[in-house]
CSV table of C-alpha atoms and ligand atoms in Angstrom, one decimal:
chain,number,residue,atom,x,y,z
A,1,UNK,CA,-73.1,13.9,-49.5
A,2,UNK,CA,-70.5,16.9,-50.7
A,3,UNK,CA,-67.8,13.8,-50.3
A,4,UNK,CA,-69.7,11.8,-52.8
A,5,UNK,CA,-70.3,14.6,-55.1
A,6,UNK,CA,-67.2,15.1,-57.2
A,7,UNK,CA,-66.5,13.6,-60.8
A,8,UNK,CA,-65.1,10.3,-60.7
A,9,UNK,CA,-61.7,11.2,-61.4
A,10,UNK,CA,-61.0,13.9,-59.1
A,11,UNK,CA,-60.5,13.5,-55.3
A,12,UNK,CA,-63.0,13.8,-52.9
A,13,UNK,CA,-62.7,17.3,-51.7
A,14,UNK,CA,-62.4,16.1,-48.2
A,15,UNK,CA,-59.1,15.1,-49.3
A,16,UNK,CA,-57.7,19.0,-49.3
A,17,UNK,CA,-59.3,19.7,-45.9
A,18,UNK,CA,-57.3,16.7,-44.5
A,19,UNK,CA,-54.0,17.4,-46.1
A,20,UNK,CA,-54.4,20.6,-44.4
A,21,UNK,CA,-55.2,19.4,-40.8
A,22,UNK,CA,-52.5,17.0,-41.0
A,23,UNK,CA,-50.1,19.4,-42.5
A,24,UNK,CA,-50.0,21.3,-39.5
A,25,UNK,CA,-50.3,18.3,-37.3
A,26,UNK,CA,-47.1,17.3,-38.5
A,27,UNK,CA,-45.5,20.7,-38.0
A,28,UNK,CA,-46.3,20.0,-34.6
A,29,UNK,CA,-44.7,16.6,-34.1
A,30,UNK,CA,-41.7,17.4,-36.3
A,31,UNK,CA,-41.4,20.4,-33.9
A,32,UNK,CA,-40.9,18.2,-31.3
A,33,UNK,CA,-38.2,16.0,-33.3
A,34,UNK,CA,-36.2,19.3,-34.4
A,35,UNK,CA,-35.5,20.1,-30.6
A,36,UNK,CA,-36.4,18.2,-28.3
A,37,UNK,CA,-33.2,16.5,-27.7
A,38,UNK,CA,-31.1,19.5,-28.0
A,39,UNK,CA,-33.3,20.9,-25.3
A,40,UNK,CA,-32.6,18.0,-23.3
A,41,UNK,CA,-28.8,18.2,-23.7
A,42,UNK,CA,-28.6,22.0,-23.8
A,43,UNK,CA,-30.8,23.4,-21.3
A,44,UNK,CA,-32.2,20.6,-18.7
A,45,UNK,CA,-28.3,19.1,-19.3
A,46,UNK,CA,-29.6,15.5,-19.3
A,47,UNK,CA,-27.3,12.7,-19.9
A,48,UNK,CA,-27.7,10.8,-23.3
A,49,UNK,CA,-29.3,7.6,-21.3
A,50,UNK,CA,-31.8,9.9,-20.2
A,51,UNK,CA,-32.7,11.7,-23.5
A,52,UNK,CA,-32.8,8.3,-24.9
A,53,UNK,CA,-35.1,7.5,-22.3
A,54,UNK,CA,-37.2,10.6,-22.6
A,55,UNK,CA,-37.1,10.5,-26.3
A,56,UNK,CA,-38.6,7.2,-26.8
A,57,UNK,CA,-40.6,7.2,-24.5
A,58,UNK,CA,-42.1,10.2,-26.3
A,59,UNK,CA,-42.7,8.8,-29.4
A,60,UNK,CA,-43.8,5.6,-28.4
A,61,UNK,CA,-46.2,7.1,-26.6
A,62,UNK,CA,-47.3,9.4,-29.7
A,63,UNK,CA,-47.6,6.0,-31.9
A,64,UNK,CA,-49.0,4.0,-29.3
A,65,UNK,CA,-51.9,5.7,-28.2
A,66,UNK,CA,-53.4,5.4,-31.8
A,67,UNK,CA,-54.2,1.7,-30.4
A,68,UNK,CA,-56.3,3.5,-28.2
A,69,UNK,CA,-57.6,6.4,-30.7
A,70,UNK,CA,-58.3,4.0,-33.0
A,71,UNK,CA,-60.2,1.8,-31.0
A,72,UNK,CA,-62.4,5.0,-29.4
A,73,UNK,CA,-63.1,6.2,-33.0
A,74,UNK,CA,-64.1,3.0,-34.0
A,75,UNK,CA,-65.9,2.3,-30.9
A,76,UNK,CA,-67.6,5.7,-29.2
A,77,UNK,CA,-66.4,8.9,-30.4
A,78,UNK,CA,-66.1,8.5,-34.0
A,79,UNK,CA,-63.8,10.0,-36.6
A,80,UNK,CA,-64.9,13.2,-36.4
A,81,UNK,CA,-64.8,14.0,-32.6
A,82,UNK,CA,-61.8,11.7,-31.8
A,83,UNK,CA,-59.7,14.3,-34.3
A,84,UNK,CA,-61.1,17.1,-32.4
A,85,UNK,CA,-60.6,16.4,-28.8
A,86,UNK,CA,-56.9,14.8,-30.2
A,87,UNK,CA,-56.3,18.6,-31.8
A,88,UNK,CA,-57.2,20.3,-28.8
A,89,UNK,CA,-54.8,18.1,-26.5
A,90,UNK,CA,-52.1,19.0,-28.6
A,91,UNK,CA,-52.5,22.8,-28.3
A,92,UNK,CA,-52.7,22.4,-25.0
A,93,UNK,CA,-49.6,20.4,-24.7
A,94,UNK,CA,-47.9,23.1,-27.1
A,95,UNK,CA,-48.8,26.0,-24.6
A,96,UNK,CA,-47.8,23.9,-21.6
A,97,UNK,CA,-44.5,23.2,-22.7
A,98,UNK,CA,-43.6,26.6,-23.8
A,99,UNK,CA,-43.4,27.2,-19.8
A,100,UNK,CA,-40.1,26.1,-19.6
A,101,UNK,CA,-39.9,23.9,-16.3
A,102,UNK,CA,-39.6,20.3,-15.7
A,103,UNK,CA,-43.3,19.0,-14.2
A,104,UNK,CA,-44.5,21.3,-16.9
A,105,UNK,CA,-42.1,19.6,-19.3
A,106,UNK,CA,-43.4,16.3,-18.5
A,107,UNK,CA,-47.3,17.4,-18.3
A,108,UNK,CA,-46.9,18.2,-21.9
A,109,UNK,CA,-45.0,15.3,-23.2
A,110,UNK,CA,-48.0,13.5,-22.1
A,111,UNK,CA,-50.7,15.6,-23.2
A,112,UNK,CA,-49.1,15.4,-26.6
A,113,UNK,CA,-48.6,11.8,-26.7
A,114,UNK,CA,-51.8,11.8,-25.9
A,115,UNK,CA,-53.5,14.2,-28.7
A,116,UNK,CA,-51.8,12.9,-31.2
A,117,UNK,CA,-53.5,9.2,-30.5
A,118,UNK,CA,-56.4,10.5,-30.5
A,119,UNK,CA,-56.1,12.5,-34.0
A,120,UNK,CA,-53.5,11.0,-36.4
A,121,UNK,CA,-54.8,7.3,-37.5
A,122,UNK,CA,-57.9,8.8,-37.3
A,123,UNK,CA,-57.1,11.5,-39.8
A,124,UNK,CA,-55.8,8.6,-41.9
A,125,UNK,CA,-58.5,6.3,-41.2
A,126,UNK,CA,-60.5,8.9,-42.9
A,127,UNK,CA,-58.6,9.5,-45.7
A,128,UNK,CA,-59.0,5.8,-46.5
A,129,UNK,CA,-62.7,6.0,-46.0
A,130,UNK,CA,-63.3,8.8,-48.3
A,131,UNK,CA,-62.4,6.3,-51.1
A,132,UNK,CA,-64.5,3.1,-50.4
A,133,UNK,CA,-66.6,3.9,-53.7
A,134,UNK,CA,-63.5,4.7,-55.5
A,135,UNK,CA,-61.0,1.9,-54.7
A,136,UNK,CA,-59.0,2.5,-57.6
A,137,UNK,CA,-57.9,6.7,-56.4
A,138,UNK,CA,-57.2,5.5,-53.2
A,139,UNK,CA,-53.5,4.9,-53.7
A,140,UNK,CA,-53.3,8.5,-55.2
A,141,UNK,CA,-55.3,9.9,-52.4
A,142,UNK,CA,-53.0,8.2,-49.7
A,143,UNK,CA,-50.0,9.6,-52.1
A,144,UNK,CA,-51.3,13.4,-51.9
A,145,UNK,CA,-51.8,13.1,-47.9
A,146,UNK,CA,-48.4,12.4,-47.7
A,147,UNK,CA,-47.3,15.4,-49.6
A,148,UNK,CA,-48.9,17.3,-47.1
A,149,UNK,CA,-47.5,15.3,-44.4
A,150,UNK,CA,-44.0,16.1,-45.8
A,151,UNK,CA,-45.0,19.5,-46.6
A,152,UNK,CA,-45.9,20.2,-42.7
A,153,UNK,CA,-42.2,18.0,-41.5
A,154,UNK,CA,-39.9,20.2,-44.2
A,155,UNK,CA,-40.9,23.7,-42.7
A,156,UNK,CA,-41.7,22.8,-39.9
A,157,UNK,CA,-37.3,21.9,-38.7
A,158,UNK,CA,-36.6,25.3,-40.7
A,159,UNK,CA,-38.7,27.1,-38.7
A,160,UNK,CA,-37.8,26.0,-35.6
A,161,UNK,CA,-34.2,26.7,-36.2
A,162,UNK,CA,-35.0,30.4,-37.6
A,163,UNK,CA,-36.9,31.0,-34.4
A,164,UNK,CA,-34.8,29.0,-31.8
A,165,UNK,CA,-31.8,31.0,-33.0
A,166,UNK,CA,-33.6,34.5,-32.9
A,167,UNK,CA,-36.0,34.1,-30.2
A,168,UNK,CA,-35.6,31.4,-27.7
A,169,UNK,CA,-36.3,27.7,-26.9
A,170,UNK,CA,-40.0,28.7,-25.8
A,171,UNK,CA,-41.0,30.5,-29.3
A,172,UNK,CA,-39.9,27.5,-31.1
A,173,UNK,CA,-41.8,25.1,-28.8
A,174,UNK,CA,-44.4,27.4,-28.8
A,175,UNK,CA,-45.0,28.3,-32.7
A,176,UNK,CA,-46.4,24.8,-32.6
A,177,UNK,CA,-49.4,25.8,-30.4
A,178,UNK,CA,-50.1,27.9,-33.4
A,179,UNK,CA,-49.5,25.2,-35.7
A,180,UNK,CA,-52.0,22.9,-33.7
A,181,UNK,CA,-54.8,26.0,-33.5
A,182,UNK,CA,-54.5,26.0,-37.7
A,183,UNK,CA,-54.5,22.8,-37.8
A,184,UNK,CA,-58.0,22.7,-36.0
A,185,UNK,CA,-59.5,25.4,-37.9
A,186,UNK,CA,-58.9,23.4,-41.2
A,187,UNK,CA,-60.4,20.4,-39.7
A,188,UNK,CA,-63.3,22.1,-38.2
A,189,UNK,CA,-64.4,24.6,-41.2
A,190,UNK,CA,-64.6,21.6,-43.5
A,191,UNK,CA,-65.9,19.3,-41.3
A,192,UNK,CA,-69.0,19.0,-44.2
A,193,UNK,CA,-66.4,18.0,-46.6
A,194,UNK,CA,-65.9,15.0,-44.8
A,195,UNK,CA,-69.4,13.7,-45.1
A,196,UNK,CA,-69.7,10.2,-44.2
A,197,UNK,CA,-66.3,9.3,-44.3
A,198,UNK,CA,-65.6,10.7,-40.9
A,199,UNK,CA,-68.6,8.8,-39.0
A,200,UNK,CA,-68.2,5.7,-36.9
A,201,UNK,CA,-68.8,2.7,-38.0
A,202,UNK,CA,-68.4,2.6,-42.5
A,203,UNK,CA,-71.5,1.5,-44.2
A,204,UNK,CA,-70.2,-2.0,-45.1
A,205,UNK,CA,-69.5,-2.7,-49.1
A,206,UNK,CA,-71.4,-6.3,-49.5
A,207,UNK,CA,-68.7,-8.1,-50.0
A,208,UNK,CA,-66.3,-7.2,-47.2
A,209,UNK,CA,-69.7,-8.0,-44.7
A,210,UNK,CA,-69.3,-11.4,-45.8
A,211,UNK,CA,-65.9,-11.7,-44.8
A,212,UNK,CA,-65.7,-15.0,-42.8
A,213,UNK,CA,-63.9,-15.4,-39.3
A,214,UNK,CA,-61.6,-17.6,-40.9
A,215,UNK,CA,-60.5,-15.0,-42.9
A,216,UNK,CA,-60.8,-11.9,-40.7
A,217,UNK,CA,-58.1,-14.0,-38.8
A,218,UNK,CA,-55.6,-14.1,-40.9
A,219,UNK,CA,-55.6,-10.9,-42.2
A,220,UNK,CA,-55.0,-9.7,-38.9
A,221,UNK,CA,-52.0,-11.9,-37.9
A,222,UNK,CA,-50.8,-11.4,-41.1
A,223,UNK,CA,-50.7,-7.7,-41.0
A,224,UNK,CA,-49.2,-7.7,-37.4
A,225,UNK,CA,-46.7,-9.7,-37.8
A,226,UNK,CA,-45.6,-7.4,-40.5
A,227,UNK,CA,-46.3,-4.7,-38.5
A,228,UNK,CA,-43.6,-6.0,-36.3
A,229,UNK,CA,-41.0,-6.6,-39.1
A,230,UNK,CA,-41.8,-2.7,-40.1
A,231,UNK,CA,-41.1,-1.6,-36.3
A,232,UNK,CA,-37.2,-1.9,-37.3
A,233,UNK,CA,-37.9,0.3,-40.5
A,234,UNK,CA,-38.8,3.2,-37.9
A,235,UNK,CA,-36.4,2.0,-35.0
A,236,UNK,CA,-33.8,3.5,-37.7
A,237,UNK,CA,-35.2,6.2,-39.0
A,238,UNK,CA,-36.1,7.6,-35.7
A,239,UNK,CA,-32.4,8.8,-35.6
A,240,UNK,CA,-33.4,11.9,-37.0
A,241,UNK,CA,-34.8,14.1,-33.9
A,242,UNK,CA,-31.8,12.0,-32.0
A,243,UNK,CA,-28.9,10.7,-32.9
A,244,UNK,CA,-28.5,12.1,-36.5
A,245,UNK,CA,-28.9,16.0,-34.9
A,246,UNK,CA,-26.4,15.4,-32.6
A,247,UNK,CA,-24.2,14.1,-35.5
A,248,UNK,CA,-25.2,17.2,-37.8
A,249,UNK,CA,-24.1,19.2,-34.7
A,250,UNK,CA,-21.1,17.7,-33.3
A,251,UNK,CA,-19.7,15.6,-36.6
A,252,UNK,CA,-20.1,18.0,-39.3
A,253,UNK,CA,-19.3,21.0,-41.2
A,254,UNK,CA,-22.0,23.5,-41.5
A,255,UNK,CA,-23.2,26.8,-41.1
A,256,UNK,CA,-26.9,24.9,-40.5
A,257,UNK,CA,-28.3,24.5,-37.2
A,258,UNK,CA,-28.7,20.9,-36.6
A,259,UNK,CA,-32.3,20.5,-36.8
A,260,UNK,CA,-32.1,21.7,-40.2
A,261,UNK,CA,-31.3,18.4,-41.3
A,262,UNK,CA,-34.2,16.9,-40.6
A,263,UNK,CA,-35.5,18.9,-43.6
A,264,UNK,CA,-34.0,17.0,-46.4
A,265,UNK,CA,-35.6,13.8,-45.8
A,266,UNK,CA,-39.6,15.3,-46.2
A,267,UNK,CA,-38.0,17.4,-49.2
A,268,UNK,CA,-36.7,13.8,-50.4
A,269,UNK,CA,-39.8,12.2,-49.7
A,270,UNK,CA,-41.6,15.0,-52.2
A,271,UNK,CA,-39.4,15.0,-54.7
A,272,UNK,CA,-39.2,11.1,-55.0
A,273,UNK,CA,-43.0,10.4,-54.4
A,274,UNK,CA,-44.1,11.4,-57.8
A,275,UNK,CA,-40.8,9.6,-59.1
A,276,UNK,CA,-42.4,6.6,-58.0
A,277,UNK,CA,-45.6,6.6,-58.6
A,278,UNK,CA,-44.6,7.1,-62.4
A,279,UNK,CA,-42.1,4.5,-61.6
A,280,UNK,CA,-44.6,1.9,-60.2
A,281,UNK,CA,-47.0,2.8,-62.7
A,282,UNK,CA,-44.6,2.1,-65.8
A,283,UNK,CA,-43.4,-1.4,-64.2
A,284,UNK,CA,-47.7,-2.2,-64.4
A,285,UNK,CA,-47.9,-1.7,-67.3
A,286,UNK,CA,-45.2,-4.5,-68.0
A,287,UNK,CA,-47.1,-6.5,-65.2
A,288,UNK,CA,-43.8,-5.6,-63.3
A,289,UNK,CA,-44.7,-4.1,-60.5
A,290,UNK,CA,-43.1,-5.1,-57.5
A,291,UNK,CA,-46.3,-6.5,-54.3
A,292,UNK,CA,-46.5,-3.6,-51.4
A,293,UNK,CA,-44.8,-5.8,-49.0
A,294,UNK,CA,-41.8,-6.1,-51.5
A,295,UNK,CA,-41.5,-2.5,-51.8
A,296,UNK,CA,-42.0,-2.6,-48.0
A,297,UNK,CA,-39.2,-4.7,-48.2
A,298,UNK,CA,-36.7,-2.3,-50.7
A,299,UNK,CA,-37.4,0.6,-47.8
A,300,UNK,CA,-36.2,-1.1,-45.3
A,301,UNK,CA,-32.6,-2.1,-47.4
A,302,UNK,CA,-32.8,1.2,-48.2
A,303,UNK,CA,-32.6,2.5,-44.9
A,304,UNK,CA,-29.7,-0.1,-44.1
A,305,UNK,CA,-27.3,1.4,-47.1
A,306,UNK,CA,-28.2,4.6,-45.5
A,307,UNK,CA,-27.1,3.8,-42.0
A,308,UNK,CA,-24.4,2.5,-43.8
A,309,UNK,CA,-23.5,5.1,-45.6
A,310,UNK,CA,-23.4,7.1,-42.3
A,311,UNK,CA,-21.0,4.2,-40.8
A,312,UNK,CA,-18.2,4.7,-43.0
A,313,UNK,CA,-18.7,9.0,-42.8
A,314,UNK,CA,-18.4,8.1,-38.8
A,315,UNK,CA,-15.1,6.0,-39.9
A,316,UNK,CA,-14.5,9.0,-42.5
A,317,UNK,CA,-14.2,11.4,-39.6
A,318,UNK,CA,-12.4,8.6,-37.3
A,319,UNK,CA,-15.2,8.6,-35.3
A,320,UNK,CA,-15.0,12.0,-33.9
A,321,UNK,CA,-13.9,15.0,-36.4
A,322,UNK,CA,-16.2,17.0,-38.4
A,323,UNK,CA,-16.9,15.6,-41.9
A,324,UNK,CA,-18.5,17.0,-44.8
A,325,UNK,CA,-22.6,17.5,-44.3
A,326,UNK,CA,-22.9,15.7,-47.7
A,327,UNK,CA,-22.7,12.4,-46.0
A,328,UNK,CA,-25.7,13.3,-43.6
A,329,UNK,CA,-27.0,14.8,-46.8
A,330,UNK,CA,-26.9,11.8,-48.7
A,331,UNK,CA,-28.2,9.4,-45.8
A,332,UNK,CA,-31.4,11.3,-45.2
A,333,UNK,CA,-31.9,11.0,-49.0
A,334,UNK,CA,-31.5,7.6,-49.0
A,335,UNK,CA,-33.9,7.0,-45.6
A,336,UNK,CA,-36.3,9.0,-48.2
A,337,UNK,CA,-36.3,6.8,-50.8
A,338,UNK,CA,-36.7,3.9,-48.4
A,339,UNK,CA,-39.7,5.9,-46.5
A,340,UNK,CA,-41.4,6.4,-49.8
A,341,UNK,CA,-41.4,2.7,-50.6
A,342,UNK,CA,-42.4,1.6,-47.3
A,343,UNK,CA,-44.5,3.9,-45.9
A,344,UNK,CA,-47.5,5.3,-48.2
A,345,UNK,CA,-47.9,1.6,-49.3
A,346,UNK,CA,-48.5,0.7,-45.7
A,347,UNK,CA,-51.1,2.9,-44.7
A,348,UNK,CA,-52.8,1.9,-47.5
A,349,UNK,CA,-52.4,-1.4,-47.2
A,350,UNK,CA,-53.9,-1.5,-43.7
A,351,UNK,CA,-57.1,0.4,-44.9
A,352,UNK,CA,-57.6,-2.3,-47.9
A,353,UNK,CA,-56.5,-5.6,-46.2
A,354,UNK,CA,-58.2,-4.7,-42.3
A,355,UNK,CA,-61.4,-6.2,-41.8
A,356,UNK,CA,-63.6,-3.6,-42.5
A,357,UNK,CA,-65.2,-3.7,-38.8
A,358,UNK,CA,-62.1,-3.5,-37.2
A,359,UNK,CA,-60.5,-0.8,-39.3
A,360,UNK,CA,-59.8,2.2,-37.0
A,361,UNK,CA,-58.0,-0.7,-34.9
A,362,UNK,CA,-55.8,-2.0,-37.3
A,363,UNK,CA,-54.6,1.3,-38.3
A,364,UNK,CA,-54.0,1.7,-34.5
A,365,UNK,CA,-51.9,-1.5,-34.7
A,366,UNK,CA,-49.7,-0.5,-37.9
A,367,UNK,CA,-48.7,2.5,-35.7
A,368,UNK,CA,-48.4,0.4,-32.3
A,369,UNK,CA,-45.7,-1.0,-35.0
A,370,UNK,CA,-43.8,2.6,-35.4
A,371,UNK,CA,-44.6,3.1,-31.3
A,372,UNK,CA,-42.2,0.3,-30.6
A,373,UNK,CA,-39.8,1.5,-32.9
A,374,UNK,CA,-39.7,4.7,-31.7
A,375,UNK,CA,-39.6,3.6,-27.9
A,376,UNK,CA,-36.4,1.2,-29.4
A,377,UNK,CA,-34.9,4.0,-31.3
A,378,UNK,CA,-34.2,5.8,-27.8
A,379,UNK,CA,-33.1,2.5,-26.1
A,380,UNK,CA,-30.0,2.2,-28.7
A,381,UNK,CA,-29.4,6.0,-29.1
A,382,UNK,CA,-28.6,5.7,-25.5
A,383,UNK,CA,-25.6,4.0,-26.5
A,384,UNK,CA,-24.7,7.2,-28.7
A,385,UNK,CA,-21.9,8.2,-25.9
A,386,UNK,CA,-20.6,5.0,-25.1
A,387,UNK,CA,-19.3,3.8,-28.4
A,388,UNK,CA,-17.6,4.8,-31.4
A,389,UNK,CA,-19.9,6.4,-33.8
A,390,UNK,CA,-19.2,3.9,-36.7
A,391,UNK,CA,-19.5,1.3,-34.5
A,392,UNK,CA,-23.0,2.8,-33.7
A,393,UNK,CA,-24.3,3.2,-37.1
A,394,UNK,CA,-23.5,-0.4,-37.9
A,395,UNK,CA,-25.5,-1.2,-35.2
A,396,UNK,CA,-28.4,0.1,-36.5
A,397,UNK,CA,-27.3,-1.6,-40.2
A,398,UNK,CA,-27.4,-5.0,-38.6
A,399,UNK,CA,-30.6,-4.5,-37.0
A,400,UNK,CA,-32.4,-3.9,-40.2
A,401,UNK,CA,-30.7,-7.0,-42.4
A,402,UNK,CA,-32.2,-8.9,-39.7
A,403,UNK,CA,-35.7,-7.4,-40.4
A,404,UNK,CA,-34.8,-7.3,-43.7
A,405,UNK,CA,-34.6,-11.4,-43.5
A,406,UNK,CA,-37.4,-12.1,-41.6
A,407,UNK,CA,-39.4,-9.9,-44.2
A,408,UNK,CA,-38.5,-11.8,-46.7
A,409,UNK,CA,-39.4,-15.1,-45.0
A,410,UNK,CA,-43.0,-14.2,-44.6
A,411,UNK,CA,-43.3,-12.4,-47.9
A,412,UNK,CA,-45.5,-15.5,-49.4
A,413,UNK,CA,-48.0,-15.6,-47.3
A,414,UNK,CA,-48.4,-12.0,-47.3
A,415,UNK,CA,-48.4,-11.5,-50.7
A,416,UNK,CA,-51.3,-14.6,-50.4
A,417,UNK,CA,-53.4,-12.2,-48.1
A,418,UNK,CA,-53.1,-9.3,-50.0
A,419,UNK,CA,-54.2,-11.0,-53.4
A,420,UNK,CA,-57.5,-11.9,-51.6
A,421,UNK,CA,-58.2,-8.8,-50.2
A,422,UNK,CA,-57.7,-6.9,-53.3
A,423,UNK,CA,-60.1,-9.3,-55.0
A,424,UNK,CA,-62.8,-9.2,-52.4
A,425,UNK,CA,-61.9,-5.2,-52.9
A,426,UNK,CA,-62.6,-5.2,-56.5
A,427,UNK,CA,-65.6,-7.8,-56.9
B,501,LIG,N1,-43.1,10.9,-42.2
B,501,LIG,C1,-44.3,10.2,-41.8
B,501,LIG,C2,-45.1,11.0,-40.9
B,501,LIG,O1,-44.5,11.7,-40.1
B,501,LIG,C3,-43.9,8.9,-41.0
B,501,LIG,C4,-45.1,8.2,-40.6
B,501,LIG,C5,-45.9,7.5,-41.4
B,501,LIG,C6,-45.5,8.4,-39.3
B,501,LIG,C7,-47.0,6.8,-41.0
B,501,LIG,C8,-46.7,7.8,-38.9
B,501,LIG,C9,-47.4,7.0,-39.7
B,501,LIG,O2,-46.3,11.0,-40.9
């Protein structure tokens, strides 16, 4: 197969055609984080409860349908089609919501929700499976998906903003239908590319088939109840398409539209990635590498000094004057740095420590993890209005020492886990 083909240093060509359909996949979503809660406030004059509402509700739907992509992928459709009815939802969604009136506003909330469960674990899913005979690139691979990932969410707020501002709230929705179509036509004109990798069910390396029930077990409480943990990671750090544009708006000094913002933390996450994978690589060679759930753990106290970096710029500002945008700035650097620690690691940890049956599924679980973080990070943006900004970011700061704590707690036993996987991996 053409996926099989290339030398064995180089990535699977397969690799480009999915850094390209997720690319624009994520213009699409980050589209939706840009604006939609200005919409809400500006136009269909909402209350904060109700963006909150509407908000989360959005993206835990977005990250909890992958339960349900996964599960079809793995199940019926595979890969392959589950990625191409999920694309074509989108669109749809895209063109629906340009309309501009509430039912149709709702319809396309849905429709996206629903798209995207169907096509991003399983875009992910088969990065990972591109790499079973090459355990040892995977980490790279995962590493160069996320550039394009970051690539798609750091135009995607700039554009937005340049065409909200000269054209209307409907060309900005609406660019993202476009997104959505190139996103399909990437997928579809390397479909053979993809070779096995985007099938159902993986041809089963030896080893893993012997995996015994036992074992299967723990590997899957064990990654859930991390995935539970990590739920706080994104309960913070979806802020950005909420609470942190209405601060960019409201609280600061700029000649940026709000959205803007949200650009810094995928240009942070680009910048830094390379950083660390030299970073991480140097520390191996010592044999000093920190474990993936310790780095899991780092992004999520990285996340907390951001949040409270943004509490004392809300204190800064008593609470509510403008302040300088460096503080903002500096806070969606910081939420970077914690992403790049947490979140490349995870996917990748998923794909390595799942059983290998139920694969598509545990990616769909590691997101059902984001899901409830995004529904959460609408429940306590609600409470944007109601109390003192400071007061608000702390809030959020407490929330993640918890997780922080409980992290910590379980970090034996999932460092255990992970040491048997890898050597099942590698034997
Ligand atoms: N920035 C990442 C993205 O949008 C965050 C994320 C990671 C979301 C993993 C889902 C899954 O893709």
């Amino acid at each position: 197969m053409p996926a099989r083909a290339s030398p064995a240093h180089r990535h699977p060509p397969g690799l480009y055609v999915l850094f390209f359909t997720e690319l624009w996949e994520r213009y699409s979503f980050y589209s939706m984080m840009a604006i939609l809660t200005l919409y809400m406030d500006e136009v269909l004059h909402f209350d904060a409860a109700r963006i909150g509402r509407v908000y989360g509700g959005y993206i835990g739907g977005v990250y909890l349908l992958p339960l349900v992509g996964g599960l079809l992928a793995d199940r019926v459709l595979g890969f392959y089609r589950a990625v191409l009815v999920g694309g074509a939802l989108m669109l749809l969604g895209h063109l629906v919501l340009a309309v501009e009136s509430l039912p149709f506003f709702y319809t396309a909330l849905v429709l996206l929700a629903a798209g995207s469960g169907l096509l991003k674990p399983n875009v992910s899913t088969i990065v990972g499976n591109l790499y079973h005979d090459r355990p040892e690139l995977r980490d790279a691979g995962f590493n160069l998906f996320y550039l394009g990932i970051n690539l798609g969410a750091l135009i995607s707020p700039i554009s937005v903003a340049w065409l909200r501002a000269h054209y209307g709230w409907s060309m900005a929705f609406g660019s993202a239908a476009l997104a959505m179509a190139l996103s399909l036509a990437c997928f579809i004109g390397g479909r053979r590319y993809l070779g096995h990798a985007a099938d159902r069910v993986q041809p089963e390396a030896p080893d893993q088939a012997a995996l015994s029930p036992d074992e299967a077990r723990l590997r899957v409480t064990t990654l859930l109840a991390m995935f539970g943990i990590v739920a706080v990671f994104w309960l913070a750090f979806y802020q950005n398409g909420f609470t942190l544009t209405f601060w960019a708006r409201d609280n600061t000094v700029t000649p940026f539209a709000p959205e803007t913002f949200q650009s810094v933390e995928p240009l942070g996450v680009i910048v830094f990635s390379g950083a660390f994978v030299g970073l991480w690589a140097w520390l191996g060679r010592r044999g000093l590498e920190p474990s993936t759930p310790v780095k899991i753990l780092f992004g999520i106290l990285l996340v907390a000094t951001a949040f409270g970096v943004m509490a004392v710029a809300g204190l800064a500002g008593g609470d509510a004057g403008r302040v300088s945008m460096n503080w903002i700035v500096g806070a969606y650097l910081l939420i970077a740095l914690g992403e790049v620690c947490l979140s490349p690691m995870g996917l990748s940890l998923v794909n390595r420590v799942a059983p290998p049956r139920s694969r598509g599924m545990m990616m769909g679980a590691w997101f059902v993890g984001l899901s409830a973080g995004g529904y959460f990070s609408g429940v306590l943006g609600a409470y944007w209005g109601t109390m003192p900004h400071s007061r608000f970011f702390f809030l959020v700061v407490g929330v993640l020492l918890g997780a922080a704590g409980l992290l910590a707690l379980l970090m034996p036993r999932l460092n255990r886990v992970l040491r048997q996987a890898q050597r099942a991996d590698t034997a």
